């Protein structure tokens, strides 16, 4: 049987590209997300193009009942997940802390922190039982630095950074790798979501430099996940060449 990767948030951006790159490598793929039409299309496309097996699970990572029900509904052989990519996540708003919406904070905390934990809580025992596995957590440069208007997004990604470190220590006896991936600006649906459909703000984010693409991060994840069994990339910061840190861009 092919190796199995589970990618959360595979309906767009980094997650979609990652599902496709693993499929190219011959992995069977479990894809998740809230937008069922997109999952159905991706499932069909990956099966046809790469002749691999695909399962799609349509759930919101913020709802632990849905997370447990969907993941536990996988047939036993599909629970042998080799690689879990905890990718589903978002930033909501870029407002000063004294002005931001509580609902934005709640959405980020519930998705990026609690959602990642809910999924990991189901999948890690499967890996522990088999004494093998690799968890790749999508953190961010926002998990390493803090910028204006980003306090809560930065806080949730700092939490992901800490969870990756904690997961690595707790799972050490079970031969489980944990990789924390921290990208700078990647042009996906991220900014349209963050700015709630404001195209001007979205376009301004990526103006005057070449941002990373979802495929760049996907290649990096696949690289980390296909290293020899004794090698683990713990923590990886990856930026566009024109971005030095979260606030320094060379725009032309
Ligand atoms: P996209 O908006 O393109 O993709 C986000 C994915 O997450 C979608 O598939 C979406 O699926 C899923 N998702 C969001 N909320 C939920 C939810 N409640 N339940 C289930 N799935 C959810 O953004 P990116 O691809 O850029 O983002 C992927 C990850 O990378 C995020 O964790 C983000 O924080 C991180 N990241 C992004 C960077 C960037 O500049 N783009 C840089 C650094 C890190 P659906 O809506 O169908 O549920
Ligand atoms: C996304 C990158 O710089 O907008 O995680 O926080 S940034």
PDB file of C-alpha atoms and ligand atoms in Angstrom:
ATOM      1  CA  UNK A   1       0.000   0.000   0.000  1.00  0.00           C
ATOM      2  CA  UNK A   2       1.180   3.525  -0.779  1.00  0.00           C
ATOM      3  CA  UNK A   3       2.123   5.859   2.035  1.00  0.00           C
ATOM      4  CA  UNK A   4      -0.695   8.061   3.328  1.00  0.00           C
ATOM      5  CA  UNK A   5      -0.694  11.832   3.845  1.00  0.00           C
ATOM      6  CA  UNK A   6      -3.512  13.772   5.502  1.00  0.00           C
ATOM      7  CA  UNK A   7      -3.630  17.456   4.532  1.00  0.00           C
ATOM      8  CA  UNK A   8      -6.044  19.759   6.357  1.00  0.00           C
ATOM      9  CA  UNK A   9      -7.244  22.822   4.444  1.00  0.00           C
ATOM     10  CA  UNK A  10      -6.622  21.284   1.031  1.00  0.00           C
ATOM     11  CA  UNK A  11      -9.262  23.313  -0.821  1.00  0.00           C
ATOM     12  CA  UNK A  12      -6.895  26.175  -1.583  1.00  0.00           C
ATOM     13  CA  UNK A  13      -3.380  27.612  -1.477  1.00  0.00           C
ATOM     14  CA  UNK A  14      -0.609  25.765   0.337  1.00  0.00           C
ATOM     15  CA  UNK A  15      -2.800  22.799   1.326  1.00  0.00           C
ATOM     16  CA  UNK A  16      -4.072  22.166  -2.194  1.00  0.00           C
ATOM     17  CA  UNK A  17      -0.560  22.391  -3.663  1.00  0.00           C
ATOM     18  CA  UNK A  18       0.752  20.089  -0.934  1.00  0.00           C
ATOM     19  CA  UNK A  19      -1.918  17.449  -1.592  1.00  0.00           C
ATOM     20  CA  UNK A  20      -1.016  17.529  -5.279  1.00  0.00           C
ATOM     21  CA  UNK A  21       2.768  17.290  -4.711  1.00  0.00           C
ATOM     22  CA  UNK A  22       2.317  14.263  -2.423  1.00  0.00           C
ATOM     23  CA  UNK A  23       0.010  12.669  -4.999  1.00  0.00           C
ATOM     24  CA  UNK A  24       2.729  13.203  -7.620  1.00  0.00           C
ATOM     25  CA  UNK A  25       5.097  11.283  -5.331  1.00  0.00           C
ATOM     26  CA  UNK A  26       2.657   8.342  -5.196  1.00  0.00           C
ATOM     27  CA  UNK A  27       1.151   8.947  -1.741  1.00  0.00           C
ATOM     28  CA  UNK A  28      -2.510   8.188  -1.136  1.00  0.00           C
ATOM     29  CA  UNK A  29      -4.055  11.417   0.056  1.00  0.00           C
ATOM     30  CA  UNK A  30      -6.698  12.421   2.602  1.00  0.00           C
ATOM     31  CA  UNK A  31      -7.909  15.950   1.920  1.00  0.00           C
ATOM     32  CA  UNK A  32     -10.052  18.056   4.247  1.00  0.00           C
ATOM     33  CA  UNK A  33     -11.806  21.420   4.228  1.00  0.00           C
ATOM     34  CA  UNK A  34     -15.190  23.104   4.546  1.00  0.00           C
ATOM     35  CA  UNK A  35     -15.840  23.674   0.817  1.00  0.00           C
ATOM     36  CA  UNK A  36     -17.189  20.327  -0.376  1.00  0.00           C
ATOM     37  CA  UNK A  37     -17.375  21.228  -4.080  1.00  0.00           C
ATOM     38  CA  UNK A  38     -13.664  21.968  -4.097  1.00  0.00           C
ATOM     39  CA  UNK A  39     -12.839  18.744  -2.252  1.00  0.00           C
ATOM     40  CA  UNK A  40     -14.881  16.749  -4.771  1.00  0.00           C
ATOM     41  CA  UNK A  41     -13.122  18.394  -7.720  1.00  0.00           C
ATOM     42  CA  UNK A  42      -9.666  17.905  -6.216  1.00  0.00           C
ATOM     43  CA  UNK A  43     -10.392  14.268  -5.361  1.00  0.00           C
ATOM     44  CA  UNK A  44     -11.426  13.589  -8.952  1.00  0.00           C
ATOM     45  CA  UNK A  45      -8.440  15.462 -10.399  1.00  0.00           C
ATOM     46  CA  UNK A  46      -5.834  13.744  -8.205  1.00  0.00           C
ATOM     47  CA  UNK A  47      -7.268  10.266  -8.844  1.00  0.00           C
ATOM     48  CA  UNK A  48      -7.321  10.784 -12.617  1.00  0.00           C
ATOM     49  CA  UNK A  49      -3.959  12.484 -12.923  1.00  0.00           C
ATOM     50  CA  UNK A  50      -1.851  10.448 -10.492  1.00  0.00           C
ATOM     51  CA  UNK A  51      -3.711   7.107 -10.260  1.00  0.00           C
ATOM     52  CA  UNK A  52      -3.614   7.176  -6.469  1.00  0.00           C
ATOM     53  CA  UNK A  53      -6.377   6.778  -3.886  1.00  0.00           C
ATOM     54  CA  UNK A  54      -8.008   9.818  -2.333  1.00  0.00           C
ATOM     55  CA  UNK A  55     -10.446  10.285   0.548  1.00  0.00           C
ATOM     56  CA  UNK A  56     -12.066  13.645   1.157  1.00  0.00           C
ATOM     57  CA  UNK A  57     -13.455  14.648   4.524  1.00  0.00           C
ATOM     58  CA  UNK A  58     -15.697  17.684   4.716  1.00  0.00           C
ATOM     59  CA  UNK A  59     -15.544  19.284   8.169  1.00  0.00           C
ATOM     60  CA  UNK A  60     -14.734  22.425  10.108  1.00  0.00           C
ATOM     61  CA  UNK A  61     -11.606  21.978  12.251  1.00  0.00           C
ATOM     62  CA  UNK A  62     -13.138  24.261  14.902  1.00  0.00           C
ATOM     63  CA  UNK A  63     -15.736  21.652  15.780  1.00  0.00           C
ATOM     64  CA  UNK A  64     -14.112  18.806  17.718  1.00  0.00           C
ATOM     65  CA  UNK A  65     -17.162  16.573  17.382  1.00  0.00           C
ATOM     66  CA  UNK A  66     -16.974  16.864  13.590  1.00  0.00           C
ATOM     67  CA  UNK A  67     -13.209  16.362  13.635  1.00  0.00           C
ATOM     68  CA  UNK A  68     -13.466  13.150  15.668  1.00  0.00           C
ATOM     69  CA  UNK A  69     -16.474  11.827  13.737  1.00  0.00           C
ATOM     70  CA  UNK A  70     -14.887  12.401  10.324  1.00  0.00           C
ATOM     71  CA  UNK A  71     -11.398  11.162  11.124  1.00  0.00           C
ATOM     72  CA  UNK A  72     -12.649   8.106  12.997  1.00  0.00           C
ATOM     73  CA  UNK A  73     -14.918   7.266  10.042  1.00  0.00           C
ATOM     74  CA  UNK A  74     -11.834   6.491   7.950  1.00  0.00           C
ATOM     75  CA  UNK A  75     -11.433   2.764   7.231  1.00  0.00           C
ATOM     76  CA  UNK A  76      -8.760   1.199   9.482  1.00  0.00           C
ATOM     77  CA  UNK A  77      -6.151   0.992   6.698  1.00  0.00           C
ATOM     78  CA  UNK A  78      -6.561   4.733   6.060  1.00  0.00           C
ATOM     79  CA  UNK A  79      -5.821   5.458   9.714  1.00  0.00           C
ATOM     80  CA  UNK A  80      -2.196   4.442   9.049  1.00  0.00           C
ATOM     81  CA  UNK A  81      -1.376   8.077   8.354  1.00  0.00           C
ATOM     82  CA  UNK A  82       2.346   8.513   7.636  1.00  0.00           C
ATOM     83  CA  UNK A  83       2.327  12.293   7.290  1.00  0.00           C
ATOM     84  CA  UNK A  84      -0.126  14.762   8.832  1.00  0.00           C
ATOM     85  CA  UNK A  85       0.056  18.291   7.432  1.00  0.00           C
ATOM     86  CA  UNK A  86      -1.728  20.627   9.854  1.00  0.00           C
ATOM     87  CA  UNK A  87      -2.307  23.386   7.345  1.00  0.00           C
ATOM     88  CA  UNK A  88      -5.900  24.631   7.811  1.00  0.00           C
ATOM     89  CA  UNK A  89      -5.676  28.144   9.168  1.00  0.00           C
ATOM     90  CA  UNK A  90      -6.183  31.803   8.581  1.00  0.00           C
ATOM     91  CA  UNK A  91      -5.660  35.360   9.681  1.00  0.00           C
ATOM     92  CA  UNK A  92      -8.835  37.403  10.211  1.00  0.00           C
ATOM     93  CA  UNK A  93      -8.293  41.165  10.071  1.00  0.00           C
ATOM     94  CA  UNK A  94      -5.134  43.213  10.580  1.00  0.00           C
ATOM     95  CA  UNK A  95      -6.413  45.678  13.143  1.00  0.00           C
ATOM     96  CA  UNK A  96      -4.816  47.309  16.162  1.00  0.00           C
ATOM     97  CA  UNK A  97      -5.422  45.301  19.308  1.00  0.00           C
ATOM     98  CA  UNK A  98      -7.506  48.087  20.853  1.00  0.00           C
ATOM     99  CA  UNK A  99      -9.833  48.127  17.824  1.00  0.00           C
ATOM    100  CA  UNK A 100      -9.961  44.547  16.522  1.00  0.00           C
ATOM    101  CA  UNK A 101     -13.104  42.424  16.404  1.00  0.00           C
ATOM    102  CA  UNK A 102     -13.528  39.765  19.076  1.00  0.00           C
ATOM    103  CA  UNK A 103     -15.063  37.485  16.464  1.00  0.00           C
ATOM    104  CA  UNK A 104     -11.817  37.674  14.425  1.00  0.00           C
ATOM    105  CA  UNK A 105      -9.762  36.699  17.460  1.00  0.00           C
ATOM    106  CA  UNK A 106     -12.070  33.818  18.224  1.00  0.00           C
ATOM    107  CA  UNK A 107     -11.961  32.549  14.647  1.00  0.00           C
ATOM    108  CA  UNK A 108      -8.144  32.578  14.594  1.00  0.00           C
ATOM    109  CA  UNK A 109      -7.740  30.968  18.005  1.00  0.00           C
ATOM    110  CA  UNK A 110     -10.390  28.331  17.280  1.00  0.00           C
ATOM    111  CA  UNK A 111      -9.007  27.450  13.838  1.00  0.00           C
ATOM    112  CA  UNK A 112      -5.237  27.873  14.040  1.00  0.00           C
ATOM    113  CA  UNK A 113      -4.711  26.607  17.585  1.00  0.00           C
ATOM    114  CA  UNK A 114      -7.682  24.539  18.716  1.00  0.00           C
ATOM    115  CA  UNK A 115      -8.369  23.047  15.268  1.00  0.00           C
ATOM    116  CA  UNK A 116      -4.753  21.956  14.906  1.00  0.00           C
ATOM    117  CA  UNK A 117      -4.887  20.400  18.372  1.00  0.00           C
ATOM    118  CA  UNK A 118      -8.194  18.592  17.730  1.00  0.00           C
ATOM    119  CA  UNK A 119      -6.864  16.977  14.540  1.00  0.00           C
ATOM    120  CA  UNK A 120      -3.531  16.073  16.145  1.00  0.00           C
ATOM    121  CA  UNK A 121      -5.275  14.567  19.174  1.00  0.00           C
ATOM    122  CA  UNK A 122      -6.953  11.992  16.898  1.00  0.00           C
ATOM    123  CA  UNK A 123      -4.041  11.280  14.552  1.00  0.00           C
ATOM    124  CA  UNK A 124      -1.099  11.147  16.988  1.00  0.00           C
ATOM    125  CA  UNK A 125      -2.344   8.009  18.821  1.00  0.00           C
ATOM    126  CA  UNK A 126      -2.573   6.264  15.415  1.00  0.00           C
ATOM    127  CA  UNK A 127       1.085   7.154  14.763  1.00  0.00           C
ATOM    128  CA  UNK A 128       2.152   6.257  18.285  1.00  0.00           C
ATOM    129  CA  UNK A 129       0.583   2.805  17.929  1.00  0.00           C
ATOM    130  CA  UNK A 130       2.658   2.189  14.786  1.00  0.00           C
ATOM    131  CA  UNK A 131       5.762   3.905  16.217  1.00  0.00           C
ATOM    132  CA  UNK A 132       6.147   5.963  13.073  1.00  0.00           C
ATOM    133  CA  UNK A 133       4.842   9.228  11.667  1.00  0.00           C
ATOM    134  CA  UNK A 134       5.577  12.798  10.714  1.00  0.00           C
ATOM    135  CA  UNK A 135       3.560  15.881  11.683  1.00  0.00           C
ATOM    136  CA  UNK A 136       4.136  19.058   9.684  1.00  0.00           C
ATOM    137  CA  UNK A 137       2.634  22.141  11.316  1.00  0.00           C
ATOM    138  CA  UNK A 138       2.028  25.285   9.271  1.00  0.00           C
ATOM    139  CA  UNK A 139       3.344  28.048  11.467  1.00  0.00           C
ATOM    140  CA  UNK A 140       4.484  31.361   9.937  1.00  0.00           C
ATOM    141  CA  UNK A 141       7.060  34.116  10.204  1.00  0.00           C
ATOM    142  CA  UNK A 142       4.247  35.471  12.426  1.00  0.00           C
ATOM    143  CA  UNK A 143       5.155  32.667  14.814  1.00  0.00           C
ATOM    144  CA  UNK A 144       8.647  34.099  15.159  1.00  0.00           C
ATOM    145  CA  UNK A 145       8.030  37.861  15.057  1.00  0.00           C
ATOM    146  CA  UNK A 146       5.248  40.318  15.897  1.00  0.00           C
ATOM    147  CA  UNK A 147       4.041  43.148  13.649  1.00  0.00           C
ATOM    148  CA  UNK A 148       1.544  45.995  13.902  1.00  0.00           C
ATOM    149  CA  UNK A 149      -2.040  44.848  13.554  1.00  0.00           C
ATOM    150  CA  UNK A 150      -0.969  41.211  13.833  1.00  0.00           C
ATOM    151  CA  UNK A 151      -1.005  40.684  17.579  1.00  0.00           C
ATOM    152  CA  UNK A 152      -3.520  37.852  17.722  1.00  0.00           C
ATOM    153  CA  UNK A 153      -2.495  36.174  14.443  1.00  0.00           C
ATOM    154  CA  UNK A 154       1.098  36.359  15.705  1.00  0.00           C
ATOM    155  CA  UNK A 155      -0.054  34.976  19.053  1.00  0.00           C
ATOM    156  CA  UNK A 156      -1.762  31.969  17.478  1.00  0.00           C
ATOM    157  CA  UNK A 157       1.249  31.236  15.290  1.00  0.00           C
ATOM    158  CA  UNK A 158       3.565  31.612  18.311  1.00  0.00           C
ATOM    159  CA  UNK A 159       1.280  29.024  19.917  1.00  0.00           C
ATOM    160  CA  UNK A 160       1.775  26.728  16.897  1.00  0.00           C
ATOM    161  CA  UNK A 161       5.541  27.207  17.294  1.00  0.00           C
ATOM    162  CA  UNK A 162       5.281  26.137  20.957  1.00  0.00           C
ATOM    163  CA  UNK A 163       2.937  23.232  20.154  1.00  0.00           C
ATOM    164  CA  UNK A 164       5.420  21.924  17.559  1.00  0.00           C
ATOM    165  CA  UNK A 165       8.189  21.973  20.163  1.00  0.00           C
ATOM    166  CA  UNK A 166       5.993  20.313  22.790  1.00  0.00           C
ATOM    167  CA  UNK A 167       4.698  17.688  20.364  1.00  0.00           C
ATOM    168  CA  UNK A 168       8.268  16.813  19.387  1.00  0.00           C
ATOM    169  CA  UNK A 169       9.289  16.256  23.007  1.00  0.00           C
ATOM    170  CA  UNK A 170       6.158  14.296  23.954  1.00  0.00           C
ATOM    171  CA  UNK A 171       6.357  12.050  20.881  1.00  0.00           C
ATOM    172  CA  UNK A 172      10.119  11.490  21.059  1.00  0.00           C
ATOM    173  CA  UNK A 173       9.861   7.872  22.302  1.00  0.00           C
ATOM    174  CA  UNK A 174       7.579   6.959  19.390  1.00  0.00           C
ATOM    175  CA  UNK A 175       9.803   7.759  16.402  1.00  0.00           C
ATOM    176  CA  UNK A 176       7.563  10.659  15.333  1.00  0.00           C
ATOM    177  CA  UNK A 177       9.045  13.628  13.484  1.00  0.00           C
ATOM    178  CA  UNK A 178       7.591  17.103  13.977  1.00  0.00           C
ATOM    179  CA  UNK A 179       8.412  19.850  11.489  1.00  0.00           C
ATOM    180  CA  UNK A 180       7.405  23.472  12.029  1.00  0.00           C
ATOM    181  CA  UNK A 181       7.216  25.397   8.734  1.00  0.00           C
ATOM    182  CA  UNK A 182       7.351  29.200   8.906  1.00  0.00           C
ATOM    183  CA  UNK A 183       6.730  30.963   5.601  1.00  0.00           C
ATOM    184  CA  UNK A 184       6.784  34.665   4.853  1.00  0.00           C
ATOM    185  CA  UNK A 185       4.392  36.049   2.233  1.00  0.00           C
ATOM    186  CA  UNK A 186       2.776  33.346   0.102  1.00  0.00           C
ATOM    187  CA  UNK A 187       0.235  34.460  -2.504  1.00  0.00           C
ATOM    188  CA  UNK A 188      -2.817  32.271  -1.916  1.00  0.00           C
ATOM    189  CA  UNK A 189      -6.354  33.125  -0.767  1.00  0.00           C
ATOM    190  CA  UNK A 190      -4.822  34.098   2.588  1.00  0.00           C
ATOM    191  CA  UNK A 191      -5.008  37.889   2.163  1.00  0.00           C
ATOM    192  CA  UNK A 192      -8.445  37.874   0.521  1.00  0.00           C
ATOM    193  CA  UNK A 193      -9.636  35.951   3.591  1.00  0.00           C
ATOM    194  CA  UNK A 194      -7.734  38.174   6.017  1.00  0.00           C
ATOM    195  CA  UNK A 195      -9.111  41.364   4.426  1.00  0.00           C
ATOM    196  CA  UNK A 196     -12.590  39.873   3.919  1.00  0.00           C
ATOM    197  CA  UNK A 197     -12.643  40.187   0.154  1.00  0.00           C
ATOM    198  CA  UNK A 198     -11.005  43.647  -0.071  1.00  0.00           C
ATOM    199  CA  UNK A 199      -9.137  43.271  -3.367  1.00  0.00           C
ATOM    200  CA  UNK A 200      -7.182  46.514  -2.963  1.00  0.00           C
ATOM    201  CA  UNK A 201      -5.696  45.385   0.345  1.00  0.00           C
ATOM    202  CA  UNK A 202      -5.038  41.936  -1.082  1.00  0.00           C
ATOM    203  CA  UNK A 203      -3.224  43.341  -4.133  1.00  0.00           C
ATOM    204  CA  UNK A 204      -1.227  45.811  -2.013  1.00  0.00           C
ATOM    205  CA  UNK A 205       0.098  42.917   0.086  1.00  0.00           C
ATOM    206  CA  UNK A 206       1.881  41.332  -2.869  1.00  0.00           C
ATOM    207  CA  UNK A 207       2.672  44.487  -4.868  1.00  0.00           C
ATOM    208  CA  UNK A 208       6.174  45.206  -6.214  1.00  0.00           C
ATOM    209  CA  UNK A 209       7.881  41.908  -5.316  1.00  0.00           C
ATOM    210  CA  UNK A 210       7.603  38.226  -6.153  1.00  0.00           C
ATOM    211  CA  UNK A 211       5.868  36.417  -3.280  1.00  0.00           C
ATOM    212  CA  UNK A 212       6.168  32.710  -2.609  1.00  0.00           C
ATOM    213  CA  UNK A 213       3.602  30.411  -4.216  1.00  0.00           C
ATOM    214  CA  UNK A 214       1.712  27.571  -2.562  1.00  0.00           C
ATOM    215  CA  UNK A 215       3.825  25.197  -4.678  1.00  0.00           C
ATOM    216  CA  UNK A 216       7.059  26.536  -3.126  1.00  0.00           C
ATOM    217  CA  UNK A 217       5.849  25.598   0.340  1.00  0.00           C
ATOM    218  CA  UNK A 218       4.459  22.289  -0.927  1.00  0.00           C
ATOM    219  CA  UNK A 219       7.867  21.371  -2.399  1.00  0.00           C
ATOM    220  CA  UNK A 220       9.483  22.213   0.935  1.00  0.00           C
ATOM    221  CA  UNK A 221       6.999  20.084   2.886  1.00  0.00           C
ATOM    222  CA  UNK A 222       7.471  17.125   0.539  1.00  0.00           C
ATOM    223  CA  UNK A 223      11.258  17.533   0.846  1.00  0.00           C
ATOM    224  CA  UNK A 224      11.036  17.441   4.663  1.00  0.00           C
ATOM    225  CA  UNK A 225       8.689  14.446   4.563  1.00  0.00           C
ATOM    226  CA  UNK A 226      10.832  12.328   2.250  1.00  0.00           C
ATOM    227  CA  UNK A 227      14.203  12.592   4.015  1.00  0.00           C
ATOM    228  CA  UNK A 228      15.846   9.438   5.420  1.00  0.00           C
ATOM    229  CA  UNK A 229      14.125   8.115   8.534  1.00  0.00           C
ATOM    230  CA  UNK A 230      16.920   9.323  10.874  1.00  0.00           C
ATOM    231  CA  UNK A 231      16.741  12.951   9.614  1.00  0.00           C
ATOM    232  CA  UNK A 232      14.180  15.497  10.837  1.00  0.00           C
ATOM    233  CA  UNK A 233      13.956  19.179   9.911  1.00  0.00           C
ATOM    234  CA  UNK A 234      12.601  20.617  13.156  1.00  0.00           C
ATOM    235  CA  UNK A 235      12.022  24.225  12.199  1.00  0.00           C
ATOM    236  CA  UNK A 236      12.185  25.956   8.857  1.00  0.00           C
ATOM    237  CA  UNK A 237      11.767  29.655   7.964  1.00  0.00           C
ATOM    238  CA  UNK A 238      11.173  30.261   4.250  1.00  0.00           C
ATOM    239  CA  UNK A 239      10.788  33.730   2.753  1.00  0.00           C
ATOM    240  CA  UNK A 240      10.483  35.395  -0.625  1.00  0.00           C
ATOM    241  CA  UNK A 241      13.952  36.668  -1.582  1.00  0.00           C
ATOM    242  CA  UNK A 242      12.514  40.203  -1.468  1.00  0.00           C
ATOM    243  CA  UNK A 243      11.344  39.815   2.160  1.00  0.00           C
ATOM    244  CA  UNK A 244      13.868  39.958   5.007  1.00  0.00           C
ATOM    245  CA  UNK A 245      11.464  39.723   7.949  1.00  0.00           C
ATOM    246  CA  UNK A 246       7.769  40.278   8.591  1.00  0.00           C
ATOM    247  CA  UNK A 247       8.062  44.051   8.013  1.00  0.00           C
ATOM    248  CA  UNK A 248      10.960  44.478   5.543  1.00  0.00           C
ATOM    249  CA  UNK A 249      10.165  44.110   1.861  1.00  0.00           C
ATOM    250  CA  UNK A 250      12.138  45.336  -1.154  1.00  0.00           C
ATOM    251  CA  UNK A 251       9.326  46.499  -3.445  1.00  0.00           C
ATOM    252  CA  UNK A 252      10.012  47.813  -6.952  1.00  0.00           C
TER     253      UNK A 252
HETATM  254  P1  LIG B   1      -5.755  29.800   2.005  1.00  0.00           P
HETATM  255  O1  LIG B   1      -6.789  30.749   2.493  1.00  0.00           O
HETATM  256  O2  LIG B   1      -5.486  29.757   0.545  1.00  0.00           O
HETATM  257  O3  LIG B   1      -6.089  28.325   2.518  1.00  0.00           O
HETATM  258  C1  LIG B   1      -6.531  28.081   3.815  1.00  0.00           C
HETATM  259  C2  LIG B   1      -7.092  26.672   3.917  1.00  0.00           C
HETATM  260  O4  LIG B   1      -7.500  26.450   5.273  1.00  0.00           O
HETATM  261  C3  LIG B   1      -8.300  26.459   3.034  1.00  0.00           C
HETATM  262  O5  LIG B   1      -8.216  25.201   2.412  1.00  0.00           O
HETATM  263  C4  LIG B   1      -9.475  26.481   4.006  1.00  0.00           C
HETATM  264  O6  LIG B   1     -10.480  25.593   3.549  1.00  0.00           O
HETATM  265  C5  LIG B   1      -8.830  25.928   5.283  1.00  0.00           C
HETATM  266  N1  LIG B   1      -9.561  26.345   6.470  1.00  0.00           N
HETATM  267  C6  LIG B   1      -9.680  27.597   6.981  1.00  0.00           C
HETATM  268  N2  LIG B   1     -10.501  27.597   8.049  1.00  0.00           N
HETATM  269  C7  LIG B   1     -10.921  26.302   8.210  1.00  0.00           C
HETATM  270  C8  LIG B   1     -11.787  25.656   9.125  1.00  0.00           C
HETATM  271  N3  LIG B   1     -12.396  26.335  10.108  1.00  0.00           N
HETATM  272  N4  LIG B   1     -11.992  24.331   8.999  1.00  0.00           N
HETATM  273  C9  LIG B   1     -11.373  23.637   8.017  1.00  0.00           C
HETATM  274  N5  LIG B   1     -10.546  24.187   7.127  1.00  0.00           N
HETATM  275  C10 LIG B   1     -10.328  25.508   7.220  1.00  0.00           C
HETATM  276  O7  LIG B   1      -4.415  30.180   2.815  1.00  0.00           O
HETATM  277  P2  LIG B   1      -2.942  29.553   2.796  1.00  0.00           P
HETATM  278  O8  LIG B   1      -2.868  28.394   1.909  1.00  0.00           O
HETATM  279  O9  LIG B   1      -2.015  30.663   2.587  1.00  0.00           O
HETATM  280  O10 LIG B   1      -2.818  29.126   4.324  1.00  0.00           O
HETATM  281  C11 LIG B   1      -2.512  27.824   4.756  1.00  0.00           C
HETATM  282  C12 LIG B   1      -1.778  27.891   6.076  1.00  0.00           C
HETATM  283  O11 LIG B   1      -0.525  28.554   5.895  1.00  0.00           O
HETATM  284  C13 LIG B   1      -2.498  28.674   7.175  1.00  0.00           C
HETATM  285  O12 LIG B   1      -2.319  27.989   8.401  1.00  0.00           O
HETATM  286  C14 LIG B   1      -1.772  30.011   7.189  1.00  0.00           C
HETATM  287  O13 LIG B   1      -1.853  30.640   8.438  1.00  0.00           O
HETATM  288  C15 LIG B   1      -0.357  29.568   6.874  1.00  0.00           C
HETATM  289  N6  LIG B   1       0.520  30.578   6.321  1.00  0.00           N
HETATM  290  C16 LIG B   1       0.174  31.310   5.220  1.00  0.00           C
HETATM  291  C17 LIG B   1       1.024  32.284   4.726  1.00  0.00           C
HETATM  292  C18 LIG B   1       0.672  33.157   3.566  1.00  0.00           C
HETATM  293  O14 LIG B   1       1.304  34.224   3.393  1.00  0.00           O
HETATM  294  N7  LIG B   1      -0.275  32.768   2.709  1.00  0.00           N
HETATM  295  C19 LIG B   1       2.344  32.516   5.343  1.00  0.00           C
HETATM  296  C20 LIG B   1       2.591  31.719   6.510  1.00  0.00           C
HETATM  297  C21 LIG B   1       1.722  30.779   6.961  1.00  0.00           C
HETATM  298  P3  LIG B   1     -12.058  25.873   3.600  1.00  0.00           P
HETATM  299  O15 LIG B   1     -12.255  27.359   3.516  1.00  0.00           O
HETATM  300  O16 LIG B   1     -12.602  25.130   2.429  1.00  0.00           O
HETATM  301  O17 LIG B   1     -12.487  25.298   4.897  1.00  0.00           O
HETATM  302  C1  LIG B   2       1.278  34.873   6.917  1.00  0.00           C
HETATM  303  C2  LIG B   2       2.453  35.746   6.797  1.00  0.00           C
HETATM  304  O1  LIG B   2       3.458  37.996   7.446  1.00  0.00           O
HETATM  305  O2  LIG B   2       1.102  37.965   6.847  1.00  0.00           O
HETATM  306  O3  LIG B   2       1.421  33.980   7.959  1.00  0.00           O
HETATM  307  O4  LIG B   2       1.846  37.092   8.956  1.00  0.00           O
HETATM  308  S1  LIG B   2       2.202  37.256   7.560  1.00  0.00           S
END
